[in-house]
Amino acid sequence: MSTDTGVASALDRGSTGPLRYAGGAVVAIGAIVLVASLLAFVQVVPTTVAGASLFDVLALALVAAACCLIAVVVAAKLGVLDTAPDHTAGTSLAAVFGLVGLVVGGLVAAQTLGFSTLWPIGALAGAALGIVLAIVPQEDSALAATGGGFALLVGGVILTDVIGPNWRWQPEGLSAAFTPETTLPILLGVTGLLLAWVGAQAAAGFGTQGKARGASLLVSANAAGMIALLVVLISFIAVRGWGPMTEGIRFGLFWEPVTWFQPPGLDEYVVISAPLLWFHWPFVMEGFAITNAINGVAPAIVGTVWLVVGAVSVAIPLGVGTAVFLTEYAEQGRLTSIVEIATNGLWSTPSIVYGLFGLAFLVPRIGNGSSLLSGMLVLSFMLLPLVIITSREALLNVPDQYRDASAALGVSRWQTIKSVVLPAAMPGVVTGAILGVGRIAGETAPILLVLTGEPFPETGPDLLNFGAAFTSSFPFVELSFLNTDALLQPATALPYQLFATITAGVGDVGEGFSWGTALVLLLVVFAFYAVGIASRRYFDTKLQS
Amino acid sequence: MSVERGLVGRLGVGDSPVGVLLGVTLLAVALTFFLAPGLVIYPLAAFALVVVYGIFREQGTTARVLALAATIVTVLVLGLITIYLVAQSIPAFRIMGIDILTKTGGKLWNPSSAIYSLVPMMWGTLVTTLIATAVAAPLGVAGAVFIAEMAPDWARGLLKPAVEALAGIPSIVYGFIGFVVLNPFMAEQFSLPTFGSLFVVGVVIGAMALPTVVSVAEDAIASVPGPMKDGSLALGATDWQTTTAVTLPAAFSGVSAAVLLGIGRAVGETMAATVILAHAQVLPDPLYDVFGNTETLTSLIASQYGIASGSQMSALFAAGVVLFITVLGLSIGSQYVERRMERTLGGGDT
């Protein structure tokens, strides 16, 4: 019976009892201090709470948590708590607190003691102190000494007003000046994070379990931070852009005549009326004109759509063709590896370099000026490597048995590719293409150089032009569906319009217009991504069934 | 000649009239586009006719030739980019000599007296890239470890689309937020003398490079063979010990390739730097003043292409050459370490 409990406690150490609560409290306080100081840094929470300074309250919390941590370690030393500390805390703790010591020592030496050029001595002394405290004692004492000690130090500095309201630090050689409003949150946040890390190790009873718990806390916090970044970015744009984007939307049902005709024998027209939905959304349906009550981004939306259509219709055939050639026809050897290196090189080439290339190569050949066609081609070159890489991956993932089975039936190689390999590789190709489209739809730098003219036009490129006419020359009938003039004219696009609102000065467009444009751009790009992810799901389930 | 015939023969292109016709018309398209771009429509029409004919008569050959042509075009694009960048930048190199890469004293950028030194821009790119790497590399690798090794299913299902969405936010949107929100914030809170600073650009670019690092590093970590981890776990190691002692060392090449790719993204990032920086083509004083203002290679091009002509344009192309070579080197380096990883893991497809 007694051995049983012993085994259980060795496996679940720290999962019950006072150790868990005490360690958990340290983690919780550290996390709360971290979040509160982040919010204080971006100034969304007031800096006074119930008459006291927020920073003093947070510093007090840190001191309390540090005392709690030290109490845990003392209790563990006395054998009250069941822990399994290692001999030494290991290199990660030493590295972290060596760095902390380096920074603190250097700053103290330079600022407080006034060593002008000798500050490296202070820095090195601080680093040495941090490393010694982390490595020399047993693990539990080391954690208390470093984490708890640092928290006590920071708390003391803040509570005793060493960094008080009138504190100001202008480091020599840096343009920035540090004030308490920004320095204290940074200091508190870092301390809170370190304390939470150390507390998590204590809560799991130190040792390997403790290290695992501490690491998983940091890594999870990082992941949560990424999600928070995404949410903050998108909601920020959505909140600011929603108003301008939806301003002036009007719609209604109207009883309107749909068609009318004159039946034979009657003198009157028969009018057939029906309810019609009328919808007007100025921001996405209007261009930019003095007469407009609300200016909109319709030309930019049209331009972006045409750019994407043009880029896709050039890049997809080329890219899939290249992938088919490399995978199905060419022997795997030097040629394929050269093309592979070339595609990977193209993929990481900066977008502005594509723009320069378009400026030097395409613009002189196409209309000698910015044009929609140049923009399409440059973006298609940017899209090309991604299409090749994803298509090639998809083609390589088609099992060889498919090809062998088809060949065994006497089917020619091209027939095999067309009816066996390509359909099986379709999901990968489509997904890659759509994700690439999402990328080029938001690309600004290359089109800046080859596409754009007037930043705020009244109308977008009018590319479709269906018509038929008789002409005097061969072949005497002219069927047109493409307005080639529009291809050679400059156009605008959503990302360029957003850029233009920044550079043109916000004077004549207003910041709301910019936020609205940003939101529309984000919606367009995410729409492409949503289609890409949905089609990946669709093809995946179709392949599996 | 014999090599060409060998290639043509091996591809089975030369033995069919359709193949030859396709080749000839394509060549005509290419030549016309180079020499007389206005007339390109005629050979293009001829090519289309041959394709239509080929699809009905000899579909196999047509497809093969078209696939070959697509491959050639791809390689040609990279070749043309290189050639045109270098050719356009030659005048600037001729005016400045090696000084364009090394001149650090006196006036550094003065188009009216044809002085072009890329040193401030190279320094700006270096500093912003370093800051961006300091942000993106540790956080990105930690995120990849979380997704590949630690996350419960629901968190993975949440985080992977979130990372894809972060990668999808256009760079100009990041730049806009940096310009409208971060710049005033920094100016007010840190009393910056100028609007915009290398520090803000570096942090913003780091956030933009983060998703690249996460997704590539996650692929590398996920491709470590399961039995390697099982062996470690069977010896009684915790999950975290397995991650640090087995998985990460095994995936080290892949993870460093991810970081290199992220660095490449950061070097080439244009719009955020263009919008946030104040475009001063001088070195910050002192050099380590990360809150100071200078220019990056990318923002130099984006901010000056409109007013540049002659030798100044050529200097912009020289900046493009420096960028291109840097990023190509990073890309080839990351491909090299990735291949090495495939070798060490024995195929890497497990």
CSV table of N, CA and C in Angstrom, one decimal, chain B residues 138-276:
chain,number,residue,atom,x,y,z
B,138,PRO,N,13.1,32.8,-33.3
B,138,PRO,CA,12.8,32.0,-32.1
B,138,PRO,C,11.3,31.8,-32.0
B,139,LEU,N,10.5,32.8,-32.2
B,139,LEU,CA,9.0,32.6,-32.1
B,139,LEU,C,8.5,31.7,-33.1
B,140,GLY,N,9.1,31.8,-34.4
B,140,GLY,CA,8.6,30.9,-35.4
B,140,GLY,C,8.9,29.4,-35.1
B,141,VAL,N,10.1,29.2,-34.7
B,141,VAL,CA,10.5,27.8,-34.4
B,141,VAL,C,9.7,27.3,-33.2
B,142,ALA,N,9.5,28.1,-32.2
B,142,ALA,CA,8.6,27.7,-31.1
B,142,ALA,C,7.2,27.4,-31.5
B,143,GLY,N,6.7,28.2,-32.4
B,143,GLY,CA,5.4,27.9,-33.0
B,143,GLY,C,5.3,26.6,-33.7
B,144,ALA,N,6.4,26.4,-34.5
B,144,ALA,CA,6.4,25.1,-35.3
B,144,ALA,C,6.5,23.9,-34.3
B,145,VAL,N,7.3,24.0,-33.2
B,145,VAL,CA,7.4,22.9,-32.3
B,145,VAL,C,6.0,22.7,-31.7
B,146,PHE,N,5.3,23.8,-31.3
B,146,PHE,CA,4.0,23.6,-30.7
B,146,PHE,C,3.0,22.9,-31.7
B,147,ILE,N,3.0,23.4,-32.9
B,147,ILE,CA,2.1,22.8,-33.9
B,147,ILE,C,2.4,21.3,-34.1
B,148,ALA,N,3.7,21.0,-34.3
B,148,ALA,CA,4.1,19.7,-34.7
B,148,ALA,C,4.1,18.7,-33.6
B,149,GLU,N,4.5,19.2,-32.4
B,149,GLU,CA,4.8,18.2,-31.3
B,149,GLU,C,3.8,18.3,-30.1
B,150,MET,N,3.4,19.5,-29.8
B,150,MET,CA,2.7,19.6,-28.5
B,150,MET,C,1.2,19.8,-28.6
B,151,ALA,N,0.8,20.4,-29.6
B,151,ALA,CA,-0.6,20.9,-29.6
B,151,ALA,C,-1.6,19.8,-29.6
B,152,PRO,N,-2.7,20.0,-28.8
B,152,PRO,CA,-3.8,19.1,-29.0
B,152,PRO,C,-4.5,19.4,-30.3
B,153,ASP,N,-5.3,18.4,-30.7
B,153,ASP,CA,-5.9,18.5,-32.1
B,153,ASP,C,-6.6,19.8,-32.3
B,154,TRP,N,-7.4,20.3,-31.3
B,154,TRP,CA,-8.2,21.5,-31.5
B,154,TRP,C,-7.3,22.7,-31.7
B,155,ALA,N,-6.2,22.7,-31.0
B,155,ALA,CA,-5.3,23.9,-31.1
B,155,ALA,C,-4.6,23.9,-32.4
B,156,ARG,N,-4.2,22.7,-32.9
B,156,ARG,CA,-3.6,22.6,-34.2
B,156,ARG,C,-4.5,23.0,-35.3
B,157,GLY,N,-5.8,22.6,-35.2
B,157,GLY,CA,-6.8,23.0,-36.1
B,157,GLY,C,-7.0,24.5,-36.2
B,158,LEU,N,-6.8,25.1,-35.0
B,158,LEU,CA,-7.0,26.6,-34.9
B,158,LEU,C,-5.7,27.3,-35.5
B,159,LEU,N,-4.6,26.8,-35.1
B,159,LEU,CA,-3.3,27.5,-35.4
B,159,LEU,C,-2.9,27.4,-36.8
B,160,LYS,N,-3.1,26.3,-37.5
B,160,LYS,CA,-2.6,26.2,-38.8
B,160,LYS,C,-3.3,27.1,-39.8
B,161,PRO,N,-4.6,27.2,-39.8
B,161,PRO,CA,-5.3,28.2,-40.6
B,161,PRO,C,-4.9,29.6,-40.2
B,162,ALA,N,-4.7,29.8,-38.9
B,162,ALA,CA,-4.3,31.2,-38.4
B,162,ALA,C,-3.0,31.6,-39.0
B,163,VAL,N,-2.0,30.7,-39.0
B,163,VAL,CA,-0.7,31.0,-39.6
B,163,VAL,C,-0.9,31.2,-41.1
B,164,GLU,N,-1.7,30.4,-41.8
B,164,GLU,CA,-1.9,30.7,-43.2
B,164,GLU,C,-2.5,32.1,-43.5
B,165,ALA,N,-3.5,32.4,-42.6
B,165,ALA,CA,-4.1,33.7,-42.7
B,165,ALA,C,-3.1,34.8,-42.5
B,166,LEU,N,-2.3,34.7,-41.5
B,166,LEU,CA,-1.2,35.7,-41.2
B,166,LEU,C,-0.3,35.8,-42.4
B,167,ALA,N,0.0,34.7,-43.1
B,167,ALA,CA,0.8,34.8,-44.3
B,167,ALA,C,0.1,35.5,-45.4
B,168,GLY,N,-1.2,35.4,-45.3
B,168,GLY,CA,-2.0,36.0,-46.5
B,168,GLY,C,-2.2,37.5,-46.3
B,169,ILE,N,-2.1,38.1,-45.2
B,169,ILE,CA,-2.3,39.5,-45.0
B,169,ILE,C,-1.3,40.2,-45.9
B,170,PRO,N,-1.7,41.0,-46.9
B,170,PRO,CA,-0.8,41.7,-47.8
B,170,PRO,C,0.2,42.6,-47.1
B,171,SER,N,1.4,42.7,-47.6
B,171,SER,CA,2.4,43.5,-47.0
B,171,SER,C,2.0,45.0,-46.8
B,172,ILE,N,1.3,45.5,-47.8
B,172,ILE,CA,0.9,46.9,-47.7
B,172,ILE,C,0.0,47.1,-46.5
B,173,VAL,N,-0.8,46.1,-46.1
B,173,VAL,CA,-1.6,46.3,-44.9
B,173,VAL,C,-0.8,46.4,-43.7
B,174,TYR,N,0.2,45.5,-43.6
B,174,TYR,CA,1.2,45.7,-42.5
B,174,TYR,C,1.8,47.1,-42.5
B,175,GLY,N,2.2,47.5,-43.7
B,175,GLY,CA,2.9,48.8,-43.8
B,175,GLY,C,1.9,49.9,-43.4
B,176,PHE,N,0.7,49.8,-43.8
B,176,PHE,CA,-0.3,50.8,-43.5
B,176,PHE,C,-0.5,50.9,-42.0
B,177,ILE,N,-0.6,49.8,-41.3
B,177,ILE,CA,-0.7,49.8,-39.8
B,177,ILE,C,0.5,50.4,-39.2
B,178,GLY,N,1.7,50.0,-39.7
B,178,GLY,CA,2.9,50.6,-39.2
B,178,GLY,C,2.9,52.1,-39.3
B,179,PHE,N,2.4,52.5,-40.5
B,179,PHE,CA,2.5,54.0,-40.7
B,179,PHE,C,1.5,54.7,-39.9
B,180,VAL,N,0.3,54.2,-39.8
B,180,VAL,CA,-0.8,55.0,-39.2
B,180,VAL,C,-0.8,54.8,-37.7
B,181,VAL,N,-0.4,53.6,-37.2
B,181,VAL,CA,-0.5,53.3,-35.8
B,181,VAL,C,0.9,53.3,-35.1
B,182,LEU,N,1.8,52.5,-35.6
B,182,LEU,CA,3.1,52.3,-34.9
B,182,LEU,C,3.9,53.6,-34.9
B,183,ASN,N,4.0,54.2,-36.1
B,183,ASN,CA,4.9,55.4,-36.2
B,183,ASN,C,4.5,56.5,-35.2
B,184,PRO,N,3.2,56.9,-35.2
B,184,PRO,CA,2.8,57.9,-34.2
B,184,PRO,C,3.1,57.4,-32.8
B,185,PHE,N,2.8,56.1,-32.5
B,185,PHE,CA,3.0,55.6,-31.2
B,185,PHE,C,4.5,55.7,-30.8
B,186,MET,N,5.4,55.3,-31.7
B,186,MET,CA,6.8,55.4,-31.3
B,186,MET,C,7.2,56.9,-31.2
B,187,ALA,N,6.7,57.7,-32.1
B,187,ALA,CA,7.1,59.1,-32.0
B,187,ALA,C,6.7,59.8,-30.7
B,188,GLU,N,5.5,59.4,-30.2
B,188,GLU,CA,4.9,60.0,-29.0
B,188,GLU,C,5.6,59.4,-27.8
B,189,GLN,N,5.7,58.0,-27.7
B,189,GLN,CA,6.1,57.4,-26.5
B,189,GLN,C,7.6,57.4,-26.3
B,190,PHE,N,8.3,57.3,-27.4
B,190,PHE,CA,9.8,57.2,-27.3
B,190,PHE,C,10.4,58.5,-27.8
B,191,SER,N,9.7,59.5,-28.0
B,191,SER,CA,10.2,60.8,-28.4
B,191,SER,C,11.1,60.7,-29.6
B,192,LEU,N,10.8,59.9,-30.6
B,192,LEU,CA,11.7,59.8,-31.8
B,192,LEU,C,11.7,61.1,-32.5
B,193,PRO,N,12.9,61.5,-32.9
B,193,PRO,CA,13.0,62.8,-33.7
B,193,PRO,C,12.4,62.7,-35.1
B,194,THR,N,12.5,61.5,-35.7
B,194,THR,CA,12.0,61.4,-37.1
B,194,THR,C,10.8,60.4,-37.0
B,195,PHE,N,10.0,60.5,-38.1
B,195,PHE,CA,8.8,59.7,-38.3
B,195,PHE,C,9.3,58.4,-38.9
B,196,GLY,N,9.1,57.3,-38.2
B,196,GLY,CA,9.6,56.0,-38.7
B,196,GLY,C,11.0,55.7,-38.3
B,197,SER,N,11.2,54.4,-38.1
B,197,SER,CA,12.5,54.0,-37.6
B,197,SER,C,12.8,52.6,-38.0
B,198,LEU,N,14.1,52.3,-38.1
B,198,LEU,CA,14.5,50.9,-38.5
B,198,LEU,C,13.9,49.9,-37.5
B,199,PHE,N,13.8,50.3,-36.2
B,199,PHE,CA,13.3,49.3,-35.3
B,199,PHE,C,11.8,48.9,-35.6
B,200,VAL,N,11.0,49.9,-35.9
B,200,VAL,CA,9.6,49.5,-36.3
B,200,VAL,C,9.5,48.7,-37.5
B,201,VAL,N,10.3,49.0,-38.5
B,201,VAL,CA,10.3,48.2,-39.7
B,201,VAL,C,10.8,46.8,-39.4
B,202,GLY,N,11.8,46.7,-38.6
B,202,GLY,CA,12.3,45.3,-38.3
B,202,GLY,C,11.3,44.5,-37.6
B,203,VAL,N,10.6,45.1,-36.7
B,203,VAL,CA,9.6,44.3,-35.9
B,203,VAL,C,8.4,43.9,-36.9
B,204,VAL,N,8.0,44.9,-37.7
B,204,VAL,CA,6.9,44.6,-38.6
B,204,VAL,C,7.3,43.5,-39.6
B,205,ILE,N,8.5,43.6,-40.1
B,205,ILE,CA,8.9,42.6,-41.1
B,205,ILE,C,9.1,41.3,-40.4
B,206,GLY,N,9.5,41.3,-39.1
B,206,GLY,CA,9.6,40.0,-38.4
B,206,GLY,C,8.3,39.4,-38.2
B,207,ALA,N,7.3,40.2,-37.9
B,207,ALA,CA,5.9,39.6,-37.9
B,207,ALA,C,5.5,39.0,-39.2
B,208,MET,N,5.9,39.7,-40.3
B,208,MET,CA,5.5,39.2,-41.6
B,208,MET,C,6.3,37.9,-42.0
B,209,ALA,N,7.6,37.8,-41.5
B,209,ALA,CA,8.3,36.6,-41.9
B,209,ALA,C,8.0,35.4,-41.0
B,210,LEU,N,7.3,35.7,-39.9
B,210,LEU,CA,6.9,34.6,-38.9
B,210,LEU,C,6.2,33.4,-39.5
B,211,PRO,N,5.1,33.7,-40.3
B,211,PRO,CA,4.4,32.5,-40.8
B,211,PRO,C,5.2,31.6,-41.7
B,212,THR,N,6.1,32.3,-42.5
B,212,THR,CA,7.0,31.5,-43.4
B,212,THR,C,7.9,30.5,-42.5
B,213,VAL,N,8.5,31.1,-41.5
B,213,VAL,CA,9.3,30.2,-40.6
B,213,VAL,C,8.5,29.1,-40.0
B,214,VAL,N,7.3,29.5,-39.5
B,214,VAL,CA,6.5,28.5,-38.8
B,214,VAL,C,6.1,27.3,-39.8
B,215,SER,N,5.6,27.7,-41.0
B,215,SER,CA,5.1,26.6,-41.8
B,215,SER,C,6.3,25.7,-42.3
B,216,VAL,N,7.4,26.3,-42.7
B,216,VAL,CA,8.5,25.5,-43.2
B,216,VAL,C,9.1,24.6,-42.1
B,217,ALA,N,9.3,25.3,-41.0
B,217,ALA,CA,9.9,24.5,-39.8
B,217,ALA,C,9.0,23.4,-39.4
B,218,GLU,N,7.7,23.7,-39.4
B,218,GLU,CA,6.8,22.6,-39.0
B,218,GLU,C,6.8,21.4,-39.9
B,219,ASP,N,7.0,21.7,-41.2
B,219,ASP,CA,7.1,20.6,-42.2
B,219,ASP,C,8.4,19.8,-41.8
B,220,ALA,N,9.5,20.5,-41.5
B,220,ALA,CA,10.7,19.8,-41.2
B,220,ALA,C,10.6,19.0,-39.9
B,221,ILE,N,10.0,19.5,-38.9
B,221,ILE,CA,9.8,18.8,-37.6
B,221,ILE,C,8.9,17.6,-37.8
B,222,ALA,N,7.8,17.8,-38.6
B,222,ALA,CA,6.9,16.7,-38.8
B,222,ALA,C,7.5,15.6,-39.6
B,223,SER,N,8.6,15.9,-40.4
B,223,SER,CA,9.1,14.8,-41.2
B,223,SER,C,10.2,14.0,-40.5
B,224,VAL,N,10.4,14.3,-39.2
B,224,VAL,CA,11.4,13.4,-38.5
B,224,VAL,C,10.6,12.1,-38.2
B,225,PRO,N,11.3,11.0,-38.6
B,225,PRO,CA,10.6,9.7,-38.5
B,225,PRO,C,10.1,9.4,-37.1
B,226,GLY,N,8.9,8.9,-37.0
B,226,GLY,CA,8.3,8.5,-35.8
B,226,GLY,C,9.1,7.6,-34.9
B,227,PRO,N,9.7,6.5,-35.5
B,227,PRO,CA,10.5,5.6,-34.7
B,227,PRO,C,11.6,6.2,-33.9
B,228,MET,N,12.2,7.3,-34.5
B,228,MET,CA,13.3,8.0,-33.7
B,228,MET,C,12.7,8.5,-32.4
B,229,LYS,N,11.5,9.1,-32.5
B,229,LYS,CA,10.9,9.7,-31.2
B,229,LYS,C,10.5,8.5,-30.3
B,230,ASP,N,9.9,7.5,-30.9
B,230,ASP,CA,9.4,6.4,-30.1
B,230,ASP,C,10.6,5.8,-29.3
B,231,GLY,N,11.8,5.7,-29.9
B,231,GLY,CA,12.9,5.1,-29.2
B,231,GLY,C,13.2,5.9,-28.0
B,232,SER,N,13.2,7.2,-28.1
B,232,SER,CA,13.5,8.1,-27.0
B,232,SER,C,12.5,8.0,-25.9
B,233,LEU,N,11.2,8.0,-26.3
B,233,LEU,CA,10.1,7.9,-25.3
B,233,LEU,C,10.2,6.6,-24.6
B,234,ALA,N,10.5,5.5,-25.4
B,234,ALA,CA,10.6,4.2,-24.7
B,234,ALA,C,11.7,4.1,-23.7
B,235,LEU,N,12.7,5.0,-23.8
B,235,LEU,CA,13.7,5.0,-22.7
B,235,LEU,C,13.3,5.8,-21.5
B,236,GLY,N,12.1,6.3,-21.5
B,236,GLY,CA,11.6,7.0,-20.4
B,236,GLY,C,11.8,8.5,-20.4
B,237,ALA,N,12.2,9.1,-21.6
B,237,ALA,CA,12.4,10.5,-21.7
B,237,ALA,C,11.0,11.2,-21.7
B,238,THR,N,10.9,12.4,-21.2
B,238,THR,CA,9.6,13.1,-21.3
B,238,THR,C,9.5,13.6,-22.8
B,239,ASP,N,8.3,14.1,-23.1
B,239,ASP,CA,8.0,14.6,-24.5
B,239,ASP,C,9.0,15.7,-24.8
B,240,TRP,N,9.2,16.6,-23.8
B,240,TRP,CA,10.0,17.8,-24.0
B,240,TRP,C,11.5,17.4,-24.2
B,241,GLN,N,12.0,16.4,-23.4
B,241,GLN,CA,13.3,15.9,-23.6
B,241,GLN,C,13.5,15.3,-25.0
B,242,THR,N,12.5,14.6,-25.4
B,242,THR,CA,12.5,14.0,-26.8
B,242,THR,C,12.6,15.1,-27.8
B,243,THR,N,11.8,16.1,-27.6
B,243,THR,CA,11.8,17.2,-28.6
B,243,THR,C,13.2,17.9,-28.7
B,244,THR,N,13.7,18.2,-27.5
B,244,THR,CA,15.0,18.9,-27.6
B,244,THR,C,16.2,18.1,-27.9
B,245,ALA,N,16.1,16.8,-27.5
B,245,ALA,CA,17.3,16.0,-27.7
B,245,ALA,C,17.3,15.1,-28.9
B,246,VAL,N,16.1,14.8,-29.5
B,246,VAL,CA,16.0,14.0,-30.6
B,246,VAL,C,15.4,14.7,-31.8
B,247,THR,N,14.2,15.2,-31.7
B,247,THR,CA,13.5,15.8,-32.8
B,247,THR,C,14.2,17.0,-33.4
B,248,LEU,N,14.4,18.0,-32.5
B,248,LEU,CA,15.0,19.2,-33.1
B,248,LEU,C,16.4,19.0,-33.7
B,249,PRO,N,17.3,18.2,-33.0
B,249,PRO,CA,18.6,18.0,-33.7
B,249,PRO,C,18.4,17.3,-35.0
B,250,ALA,N,17.5,16.3,-35.1
B,250,ALA,CA,17.3,15.6,-36.4
B,250,ALA,C,16.7,16.5,-37.4
B,251,ALA,N,15.9,17.5,-37.0
B,251,ALA,CA,15.3,18.4,-38.0
B,251,ALA,C,16.1,19.7,-38.1
B,252,PHE,N,17.3,19.7,-37.6
B,252,PHE,CA,18.0,20.9,-37.5
B,252,PHE,C,18.2,21.6,-38.9
B,253,SER,N,18.6,20.8,-39.9
B,253,SER,CA,18.8,21.4,-41.2
B,253,SER,C,17.5,22.0,-41.7
B,254,GLY,N,16.4,21.3,-41.6
B,254,GLY,CA,15.1,21.8,-42.1
B,254,GLY,C,14.7,23.0,-41.3
B,255,VAL,N,15.0,23.1,-40.1
B,255,VAL,CA,14.6,24.3,-39.3
B,255,VAL,C,15.5,25.4,-39.7
B,256,SER,N,16.8,25.2,-39.9
B,256,SER,CA,17.6,26.3,-40.3
B,256,SER,C,17.3,26.7,-41.7
B,257,ALA,N,16.8,25.8,-42.6
B,257,ALA,CA,16.4,26.2,-43.9
B,257,ALA,C,15.1,27.1,-43.8
B,258,ALA,N,14.3,26.8,-42.8
B,258,ALA,CA,13.1,27.6,-42.6
B,258,ALA,C,13.5,29.0,-42.2
B,259,VAL,N,14.5,29.1,-41.3
B,259,VAL,CA,15.0,30.4,-40.8
B,259,VAL,C,15.6,31.2,-42.0
B,260,LEU,N,16.4,30.5,-42.8
B,260,LEU,CA,17.0,31.1,-44.0
B,260,LEU,C,15.9,31.7,-44.9
B,261,LEU,N,14.9,30.9,-45.1
B,261,LEU,CA,13.8,31.3,-46.0
B,261,LEU,C,13.1,32.6,-45.4
B,262,GLY,N,12.9,32.5,-44.1
B,262,GLY,CA,12.3,33.7,-43.4
B,262,GLY,C,13.2,34.9,-43.6
B,263,ILE,N,14.5,34.7,-43.5
B,263,ILE,CA,15.5,35.8,-43.6
B,263,ILE,C,15.3,36.4,-45.1
B,264,GLY,N,15.2,35.5,-46.0
B,264,GLY,CA,15.1,35.9,-47.4
B,264,GLY,C,13.8,36.7,-47.6
B,265,ARG,N,12.7,36.3,-47.0
B,265,ARG,CA,11.5,37.1,-47.0
B,265,ARG,C,11.8,38.5,-46.4
B,266,ALA,N,12.5,38.5,-45.3
B,266,ALA,CA,12.7,39.8,-44.6
B,266,ALA,C,13.6,40.7,-45.5
B,267,VAL,N,14.6,40.2,-46.1
B,267,VAL,CA,15.5,41.0,-47.0
B,267,VAL,C,14.7,41.6,-48.1
B,268,GLY,N,13.8,40.8,-48.7
B,268,GLY,CA,13.1,41.3,-49.9
B,268,GLY,C,11.8,42.1,-49.6
B,269,GLU,N,11.4,42.2,-48.4
B,269,GLU,CA,10.2,42.9,-48.1
B,269,GLU,C,10.3,44.4,-48.4
B,270,THR,N,9.3,44.8,-49.2
B,270,THR,CA,9.4,46.2,-49.8
B,270,THR,C,8.4,47.1,-49.1
B,271,MET,N,7.1,46.8,-49.2
B,271,MET,CA,6.1,47.8,-48.9
B,271,MET,C,6.2,48.3,-47.5
B,272,ALA,N,6.4,47.4,-46.5
B,272,ALA,CA,6.4,47.9,-45.1
B,272,ALA,C,7.5,48.9,-44.9
B,273,ALA,N,8.7,48.6,-45.5
B,273,ALA,CA,9.8,49.5,-45.3
B,273,ALA,C,9.5,50.8,-46.0
B,274,THR,N,9.0,50.7,-47.2
B,274,THR,CA,8.7,51.9,-48.0
B,274,THR,C,7.8,52.9,-47.3
B,275,VAL,N,6.7,52.3,-46.7
B,275,VAL,CA,5.7,53.1,-46.1
B,275,VAL,C,6.2,53.7,-44.8
B,276,ILE,N,6.9,52.9,-44.0
B,276,ILE,CA,7.2,53.3,-42.6
B,276,ILE,C,8.4,54.2,-42.6
